Short mmCIF file of C-alpha atoms and ligand atoms in Angstrom, two decimals:
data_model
loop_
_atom_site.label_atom_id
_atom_site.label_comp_id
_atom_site.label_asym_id
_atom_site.label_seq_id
_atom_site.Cartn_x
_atom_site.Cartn_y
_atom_site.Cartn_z
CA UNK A 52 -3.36 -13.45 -2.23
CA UNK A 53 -0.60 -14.55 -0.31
CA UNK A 54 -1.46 -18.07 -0.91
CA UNK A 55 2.41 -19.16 -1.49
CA UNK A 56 3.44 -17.63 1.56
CA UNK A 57 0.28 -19.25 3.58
CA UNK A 58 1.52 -22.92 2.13
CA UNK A 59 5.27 -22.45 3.38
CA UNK A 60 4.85 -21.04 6.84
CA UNK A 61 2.19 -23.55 7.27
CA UNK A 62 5.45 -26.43 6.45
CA UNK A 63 7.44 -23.87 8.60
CA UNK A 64 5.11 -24.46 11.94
CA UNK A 65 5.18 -28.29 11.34
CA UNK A 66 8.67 -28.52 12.55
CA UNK A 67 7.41 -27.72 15.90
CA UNK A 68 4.47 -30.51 16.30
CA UNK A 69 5.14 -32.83 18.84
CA UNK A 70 8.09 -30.93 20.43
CA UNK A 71 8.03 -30.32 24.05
CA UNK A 72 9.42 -27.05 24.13
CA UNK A 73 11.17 -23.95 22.05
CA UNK A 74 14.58 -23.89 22.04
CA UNK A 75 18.03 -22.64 20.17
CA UNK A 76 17.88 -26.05 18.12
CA UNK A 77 14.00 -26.37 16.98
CA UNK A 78 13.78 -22.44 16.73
CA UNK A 79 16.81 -22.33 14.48
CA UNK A 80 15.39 -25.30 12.30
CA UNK A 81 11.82 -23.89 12.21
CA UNK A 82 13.38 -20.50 11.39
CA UNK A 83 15.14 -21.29 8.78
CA UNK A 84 11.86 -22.45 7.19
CA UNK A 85 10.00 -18.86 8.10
CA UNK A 86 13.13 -17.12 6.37
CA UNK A 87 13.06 -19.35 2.97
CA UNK A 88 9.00 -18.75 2.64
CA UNK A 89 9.58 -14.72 3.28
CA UNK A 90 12.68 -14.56 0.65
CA UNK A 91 10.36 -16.68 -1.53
CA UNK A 92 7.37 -14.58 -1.22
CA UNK A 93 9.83 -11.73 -2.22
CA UNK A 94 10.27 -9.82 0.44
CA UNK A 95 13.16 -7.72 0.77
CA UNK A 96 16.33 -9.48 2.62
CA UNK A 97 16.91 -6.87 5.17
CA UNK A 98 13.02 -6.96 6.25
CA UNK A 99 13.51 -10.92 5.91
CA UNK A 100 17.12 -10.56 8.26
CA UNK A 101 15.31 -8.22 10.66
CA UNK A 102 11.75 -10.22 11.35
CA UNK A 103 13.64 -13.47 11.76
CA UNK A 104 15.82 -12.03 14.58
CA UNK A 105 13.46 -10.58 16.48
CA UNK A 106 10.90 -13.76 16.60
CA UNK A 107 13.60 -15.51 17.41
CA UNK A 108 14.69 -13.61 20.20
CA UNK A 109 11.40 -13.55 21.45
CA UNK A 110 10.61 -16.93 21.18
CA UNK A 111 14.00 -17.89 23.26
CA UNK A 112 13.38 -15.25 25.34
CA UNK A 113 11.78 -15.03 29.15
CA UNK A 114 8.21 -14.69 27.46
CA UNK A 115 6.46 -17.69 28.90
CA UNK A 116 2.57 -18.23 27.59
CA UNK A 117 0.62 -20.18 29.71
CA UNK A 118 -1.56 -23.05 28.08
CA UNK A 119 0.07 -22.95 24.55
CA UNK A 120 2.24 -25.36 23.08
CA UNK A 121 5.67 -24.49 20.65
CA UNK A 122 3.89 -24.55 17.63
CA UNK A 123 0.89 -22.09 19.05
CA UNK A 124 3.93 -19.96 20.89
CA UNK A 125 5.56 -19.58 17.69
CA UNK A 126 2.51 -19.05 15.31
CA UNK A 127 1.55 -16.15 18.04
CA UNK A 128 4.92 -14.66 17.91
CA UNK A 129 5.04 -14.36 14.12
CA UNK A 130 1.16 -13.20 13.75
CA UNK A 131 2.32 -10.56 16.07
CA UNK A 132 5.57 -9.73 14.09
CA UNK A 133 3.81 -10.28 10.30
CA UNK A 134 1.26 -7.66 12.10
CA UNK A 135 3.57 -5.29 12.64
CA UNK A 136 5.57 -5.90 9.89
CA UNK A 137 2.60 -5.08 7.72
CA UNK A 138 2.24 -2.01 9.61
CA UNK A 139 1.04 -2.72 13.05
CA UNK A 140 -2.11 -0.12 13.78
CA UNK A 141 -4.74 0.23 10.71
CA UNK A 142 -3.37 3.50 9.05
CA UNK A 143 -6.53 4.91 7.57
CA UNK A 144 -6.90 9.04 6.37
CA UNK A 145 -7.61 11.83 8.05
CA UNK A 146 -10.60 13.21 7.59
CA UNK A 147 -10.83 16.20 9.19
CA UNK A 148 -10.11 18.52 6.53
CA UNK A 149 -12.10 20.14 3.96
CA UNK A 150 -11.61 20.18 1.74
CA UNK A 151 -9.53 17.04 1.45
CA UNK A 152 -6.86 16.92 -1.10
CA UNK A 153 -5.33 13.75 -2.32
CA UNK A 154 -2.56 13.62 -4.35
CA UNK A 155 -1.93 10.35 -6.03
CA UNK A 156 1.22 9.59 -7.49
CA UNK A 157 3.38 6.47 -8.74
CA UNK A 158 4.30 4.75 -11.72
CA UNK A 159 2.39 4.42 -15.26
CA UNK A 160 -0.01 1.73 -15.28
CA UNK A 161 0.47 1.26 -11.06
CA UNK A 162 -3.29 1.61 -11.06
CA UNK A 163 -3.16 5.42 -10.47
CA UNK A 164 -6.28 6.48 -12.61
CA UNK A 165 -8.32 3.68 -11.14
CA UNK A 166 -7.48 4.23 -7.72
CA UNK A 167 -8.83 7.97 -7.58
CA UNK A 168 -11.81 6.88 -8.87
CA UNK A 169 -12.25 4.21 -6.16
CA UNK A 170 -11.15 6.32 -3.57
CA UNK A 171 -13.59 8.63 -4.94
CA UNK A 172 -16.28 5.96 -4.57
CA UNK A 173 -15.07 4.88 -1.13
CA UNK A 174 -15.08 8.22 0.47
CA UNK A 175 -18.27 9.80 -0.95
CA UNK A 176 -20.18 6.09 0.07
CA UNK A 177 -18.53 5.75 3.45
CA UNK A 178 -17.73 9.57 4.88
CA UNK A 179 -20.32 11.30 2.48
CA UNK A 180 -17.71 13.00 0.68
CA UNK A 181 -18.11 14.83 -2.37
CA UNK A 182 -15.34 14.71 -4.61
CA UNK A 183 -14.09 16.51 -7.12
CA UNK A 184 -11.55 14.28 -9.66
CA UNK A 185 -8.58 16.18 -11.22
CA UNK A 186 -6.95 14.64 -14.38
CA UNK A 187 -3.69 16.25 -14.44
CA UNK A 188 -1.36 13.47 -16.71
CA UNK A 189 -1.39 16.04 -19.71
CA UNK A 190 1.13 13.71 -21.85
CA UNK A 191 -1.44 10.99 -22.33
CA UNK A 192 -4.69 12.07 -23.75
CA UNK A 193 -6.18 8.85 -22.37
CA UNK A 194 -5.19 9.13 -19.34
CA UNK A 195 -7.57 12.32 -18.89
CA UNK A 196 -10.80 10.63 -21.04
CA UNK A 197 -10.11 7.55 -18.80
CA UNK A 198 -10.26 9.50 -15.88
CA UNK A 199 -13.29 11.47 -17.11
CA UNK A 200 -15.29 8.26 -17.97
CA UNK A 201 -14.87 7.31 -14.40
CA UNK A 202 -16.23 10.23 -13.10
CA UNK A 203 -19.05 9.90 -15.54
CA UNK A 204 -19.82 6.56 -13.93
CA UNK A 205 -19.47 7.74 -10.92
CA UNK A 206 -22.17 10.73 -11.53
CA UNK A 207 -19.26 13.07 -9.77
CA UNK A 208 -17.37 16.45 -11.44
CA UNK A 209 -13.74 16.63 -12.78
CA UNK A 210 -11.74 19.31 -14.20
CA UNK A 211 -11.77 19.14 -17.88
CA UNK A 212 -8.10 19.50 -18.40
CA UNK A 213 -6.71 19.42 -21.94
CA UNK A 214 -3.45 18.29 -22.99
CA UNK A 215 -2.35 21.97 -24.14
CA UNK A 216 -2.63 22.65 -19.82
CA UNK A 217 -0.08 22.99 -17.52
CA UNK A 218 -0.21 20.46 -15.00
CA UNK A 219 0.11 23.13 -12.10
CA UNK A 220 -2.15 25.37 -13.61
CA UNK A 221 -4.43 22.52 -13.63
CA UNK A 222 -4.39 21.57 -9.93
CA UNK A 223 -4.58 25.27 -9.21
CA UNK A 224 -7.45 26.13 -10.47
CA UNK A 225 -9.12 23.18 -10.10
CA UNK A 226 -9.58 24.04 -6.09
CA UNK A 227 -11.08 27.07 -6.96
CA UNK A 228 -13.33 25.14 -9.59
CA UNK A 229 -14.35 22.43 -6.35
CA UNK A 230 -14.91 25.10 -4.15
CA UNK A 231 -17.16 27.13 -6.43
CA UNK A 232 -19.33 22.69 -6.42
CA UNK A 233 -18.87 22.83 -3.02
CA UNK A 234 -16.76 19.87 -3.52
CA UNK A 235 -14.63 18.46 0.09
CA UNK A 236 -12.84 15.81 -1.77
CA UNK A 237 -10.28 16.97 -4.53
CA UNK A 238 -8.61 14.08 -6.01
CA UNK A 239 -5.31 15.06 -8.03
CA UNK A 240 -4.73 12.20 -10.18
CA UNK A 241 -1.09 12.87 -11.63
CA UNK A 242 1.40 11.68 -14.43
CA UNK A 243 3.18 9.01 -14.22
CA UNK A 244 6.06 7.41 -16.91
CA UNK A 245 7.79 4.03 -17.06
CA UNK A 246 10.63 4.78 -14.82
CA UNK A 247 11.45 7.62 -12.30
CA UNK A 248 12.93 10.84 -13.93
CA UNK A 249 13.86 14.21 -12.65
CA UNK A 250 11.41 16.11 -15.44
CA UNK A 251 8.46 13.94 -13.47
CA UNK A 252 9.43 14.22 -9.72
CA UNK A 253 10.07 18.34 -10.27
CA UNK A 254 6.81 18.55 -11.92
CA UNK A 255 4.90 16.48 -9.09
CA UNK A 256 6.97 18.71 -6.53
CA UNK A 257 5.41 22.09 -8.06
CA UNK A 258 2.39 20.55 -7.68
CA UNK A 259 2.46 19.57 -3.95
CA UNK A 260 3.51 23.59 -3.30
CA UNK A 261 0.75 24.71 -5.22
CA UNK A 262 -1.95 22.53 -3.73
CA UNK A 263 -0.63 21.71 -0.33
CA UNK A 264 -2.60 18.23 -0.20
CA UNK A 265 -3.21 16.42 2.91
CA UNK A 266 -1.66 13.18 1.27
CA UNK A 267 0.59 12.27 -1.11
CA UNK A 268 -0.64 8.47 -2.15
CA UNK A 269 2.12 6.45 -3.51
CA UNK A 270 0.15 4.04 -5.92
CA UNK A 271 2.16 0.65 -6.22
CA UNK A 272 0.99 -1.96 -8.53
CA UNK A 273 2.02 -5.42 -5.54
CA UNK A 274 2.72 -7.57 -8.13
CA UNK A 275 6.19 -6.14 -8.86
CA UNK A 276 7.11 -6.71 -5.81
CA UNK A 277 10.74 -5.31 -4.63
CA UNK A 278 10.27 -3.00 -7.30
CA UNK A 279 7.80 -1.10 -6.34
CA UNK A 280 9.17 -0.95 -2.71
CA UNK A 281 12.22 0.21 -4.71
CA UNK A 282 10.11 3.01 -6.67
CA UNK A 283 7.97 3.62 -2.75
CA UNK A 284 11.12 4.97 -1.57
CA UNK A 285 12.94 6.93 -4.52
CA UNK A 286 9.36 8.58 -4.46
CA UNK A 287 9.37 9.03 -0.70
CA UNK A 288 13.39 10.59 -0.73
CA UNK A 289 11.83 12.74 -3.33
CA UNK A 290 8.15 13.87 -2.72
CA UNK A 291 7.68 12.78 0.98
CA UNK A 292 4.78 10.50 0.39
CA UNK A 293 2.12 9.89 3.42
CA UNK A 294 1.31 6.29 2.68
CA UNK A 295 0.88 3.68 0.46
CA UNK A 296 -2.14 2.17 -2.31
CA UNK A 297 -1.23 -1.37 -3.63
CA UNK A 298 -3.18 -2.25 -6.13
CA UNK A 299 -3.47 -5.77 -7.64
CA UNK A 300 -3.83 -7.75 -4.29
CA UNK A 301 -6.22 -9.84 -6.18
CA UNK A 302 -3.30 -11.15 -8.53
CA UNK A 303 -0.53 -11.12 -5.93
CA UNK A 304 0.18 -14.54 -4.76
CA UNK A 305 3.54 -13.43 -3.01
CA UNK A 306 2.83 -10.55 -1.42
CA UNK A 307 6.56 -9.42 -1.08
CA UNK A 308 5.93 -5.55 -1.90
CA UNK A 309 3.10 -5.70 1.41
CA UNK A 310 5.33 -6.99 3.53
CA UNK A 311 8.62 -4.70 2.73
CA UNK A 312 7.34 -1.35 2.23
CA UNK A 313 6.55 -0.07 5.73
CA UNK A 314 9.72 -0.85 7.62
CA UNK A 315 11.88 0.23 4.02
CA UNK A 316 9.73 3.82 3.56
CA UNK A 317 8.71 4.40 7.20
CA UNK A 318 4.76 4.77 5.34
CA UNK A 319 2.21 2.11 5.72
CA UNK A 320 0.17 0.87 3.28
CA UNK A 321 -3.96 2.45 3.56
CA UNK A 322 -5.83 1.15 0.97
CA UNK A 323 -5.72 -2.09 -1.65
CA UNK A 324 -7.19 -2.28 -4.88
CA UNK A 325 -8.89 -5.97 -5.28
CA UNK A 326 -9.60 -5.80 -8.50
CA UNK A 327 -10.84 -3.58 -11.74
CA UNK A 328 -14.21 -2.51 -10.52
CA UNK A 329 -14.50 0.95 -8.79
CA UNK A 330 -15.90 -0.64 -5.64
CA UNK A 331 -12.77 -3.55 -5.63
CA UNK A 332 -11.04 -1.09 -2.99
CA UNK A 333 -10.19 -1.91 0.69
CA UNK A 334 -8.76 -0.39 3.65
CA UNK A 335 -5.76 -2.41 4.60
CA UNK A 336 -5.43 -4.06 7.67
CA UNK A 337 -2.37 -5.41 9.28
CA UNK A 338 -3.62 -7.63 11.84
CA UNK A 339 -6.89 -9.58 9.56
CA UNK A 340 -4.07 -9.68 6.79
CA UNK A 341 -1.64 -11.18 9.18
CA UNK A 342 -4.47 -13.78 10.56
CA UNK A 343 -5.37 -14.50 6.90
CA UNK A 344 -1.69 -15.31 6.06
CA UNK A 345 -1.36 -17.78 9.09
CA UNK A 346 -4.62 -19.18 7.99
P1 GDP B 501 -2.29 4.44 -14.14
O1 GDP B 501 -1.50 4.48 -15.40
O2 GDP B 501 -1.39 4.43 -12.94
O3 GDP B 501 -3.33 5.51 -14.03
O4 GDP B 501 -3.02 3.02 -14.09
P2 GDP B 501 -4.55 2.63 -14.40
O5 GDP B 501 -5.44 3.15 -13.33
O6 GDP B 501 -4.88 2.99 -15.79
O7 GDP B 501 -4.49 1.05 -14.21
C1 GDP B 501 -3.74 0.20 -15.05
C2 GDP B 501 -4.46 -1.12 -15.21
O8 GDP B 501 -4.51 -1.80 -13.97
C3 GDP B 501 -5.92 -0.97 -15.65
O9 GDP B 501 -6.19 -1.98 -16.60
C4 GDP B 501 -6.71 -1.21 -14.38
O10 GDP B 501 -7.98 -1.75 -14.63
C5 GDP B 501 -5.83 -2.19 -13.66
N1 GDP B 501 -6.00 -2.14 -12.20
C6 GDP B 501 -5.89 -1.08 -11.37
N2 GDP B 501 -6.08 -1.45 -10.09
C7 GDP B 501 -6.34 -2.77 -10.09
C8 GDP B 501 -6.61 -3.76 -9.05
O11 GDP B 501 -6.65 -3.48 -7.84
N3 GDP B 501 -6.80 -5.04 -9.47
C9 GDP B 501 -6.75 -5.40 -10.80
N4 GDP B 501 -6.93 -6.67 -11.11
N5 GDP B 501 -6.48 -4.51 -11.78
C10 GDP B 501 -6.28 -3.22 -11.44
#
């Protein structure tokens, strides 16, 4: 992951070996570089516009750090930036409710159905959760067997939803169906289509009144890149999501979709899927990922 973007800032921070000190002409030149590898690595111009400025203006500005050369100034100075540009402080859930309801929502195929059941795996194995899975994508009858072979593996319960069953009617009464387990971790794993419609977003909105969960996950598969920052925040306008699953880190070279879609939603990204198997999830952290991307 992120291996393209690694390669170019890498070229980027060459420009200022040997030089004696930053200024206007060897920032601008090494700059230019930083902007080219982000545009490359598809991030979205604006982000792209907005980073460059500021690292500029703080590496021309008053800052002066003691013992480091340019090219260790300048590396600091975007680790910090990529850091919060990713996000700045490790956005992880809140746990103190029980139960805990997680709503995850997003595109077909963004990973949706998997996600729950790592999350699932994640929360019971880490916080000693005990979750309760809710298939509640009544328009594709795999969708719900998928979902219920998960929790099979997983040894945990899920509502056995039909396709004849209304979504909300679903959610509903599975809460009263978790409490009766004594389930604390109700995972609503919802429909999702191709593209955005109106049908989808009203039906997901009925949902969040009649369940009230915690969090609204926004499941984006990273290697669409500006797309699914595009989809983050039609989703966000719509639904209010509270942050952000990428899935498919493991076959994202580029890494444009992690680096846009906190400062274009205003929601950071929690966890990342990296890869198929239920225990291939992560919480996401700005600061290691920024290290790892400055290698
Ligand atoms: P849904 O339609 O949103 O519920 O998507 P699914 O959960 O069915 O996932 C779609 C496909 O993506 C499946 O083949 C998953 O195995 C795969 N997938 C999901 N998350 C990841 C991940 O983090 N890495 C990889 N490599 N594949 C993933």
């Amino acid at each position: 992951m992120f291996e393209s973007l690694q390669e170019r800032l890498g070229n980027a921070f060459q420009k200022f070996k040997g030089q004696k000190r930053l200024d206007e002409d060897n920032v601008r030149e090494g700059l230019r570089e930083v902007r080219l590898a982000l545009l490359e690595a598809d991030v979205n111009f604006k982000v792209v516009k907005g980073f460059v400025d500021q690292v500029k203006e703080r590496a021309l500005g008053e800052e002066v750090m003691k013992g480091l050369n340019p090219g260790q100034q300048i590396v600091k100075i975007v680790n910090e930036e990529l850091t919060e540009l990713l996000g700045g402080e490790q956005q992880g859930l809140d746990l103190s409710a029980k139960p805990l309801k997680l709503m995850m929502v997003g595109l077909q195929g963004s990973g949706k159905t998997t996600s729950s059941g790592k999350l699932a795996l994640y929360l019971r194995k880490h916080h000693g959760r005990k979750p309760y899975l809710v298939p509640a994508d009544v328009y594709r009858p795999a969708a719900i067997d998928q979902l219920h072979t998960l929790a099979r593996q997983l040894d945990v319960p899920a509502y056995p939803s039909t396709t004849d069953m209304n979504p909300v009617d679903i959610c509903r009464d599975a809460m009263v169906k978790a409490a009766e387990l004594g389930c604390d971790l109700i995972l609503f794993d919802t429909a999702g289509r191709l593209h955005i419609d109106e049908t989808l977003m009203d039906e997901l909105g009925n949902i969040r009144q009649a369940c009230s969960p915690q969090e609204i996950l926004f499941v984006a598969d990273a290697m669409t890149g500006q797309d699914a920052v595009t989809v983050a925040e039609a989703f966000n306008d719509k639904l209010g999501i509270t942050g952000v699953v990428l899935t498919k880190m493991d076959g994202d070279a580029r890494g444009g979709a992690a680096l846009s879609i906190k400062t274009v939603t205003g929601r950071s990204v929690k966890f990342v899927g990296v890869g198929e198997k239920l225990s291939d999830m992560e919480l996401f952290h700005p600061d290691r990922i920024a290290s790892r991307i400055l290698g």
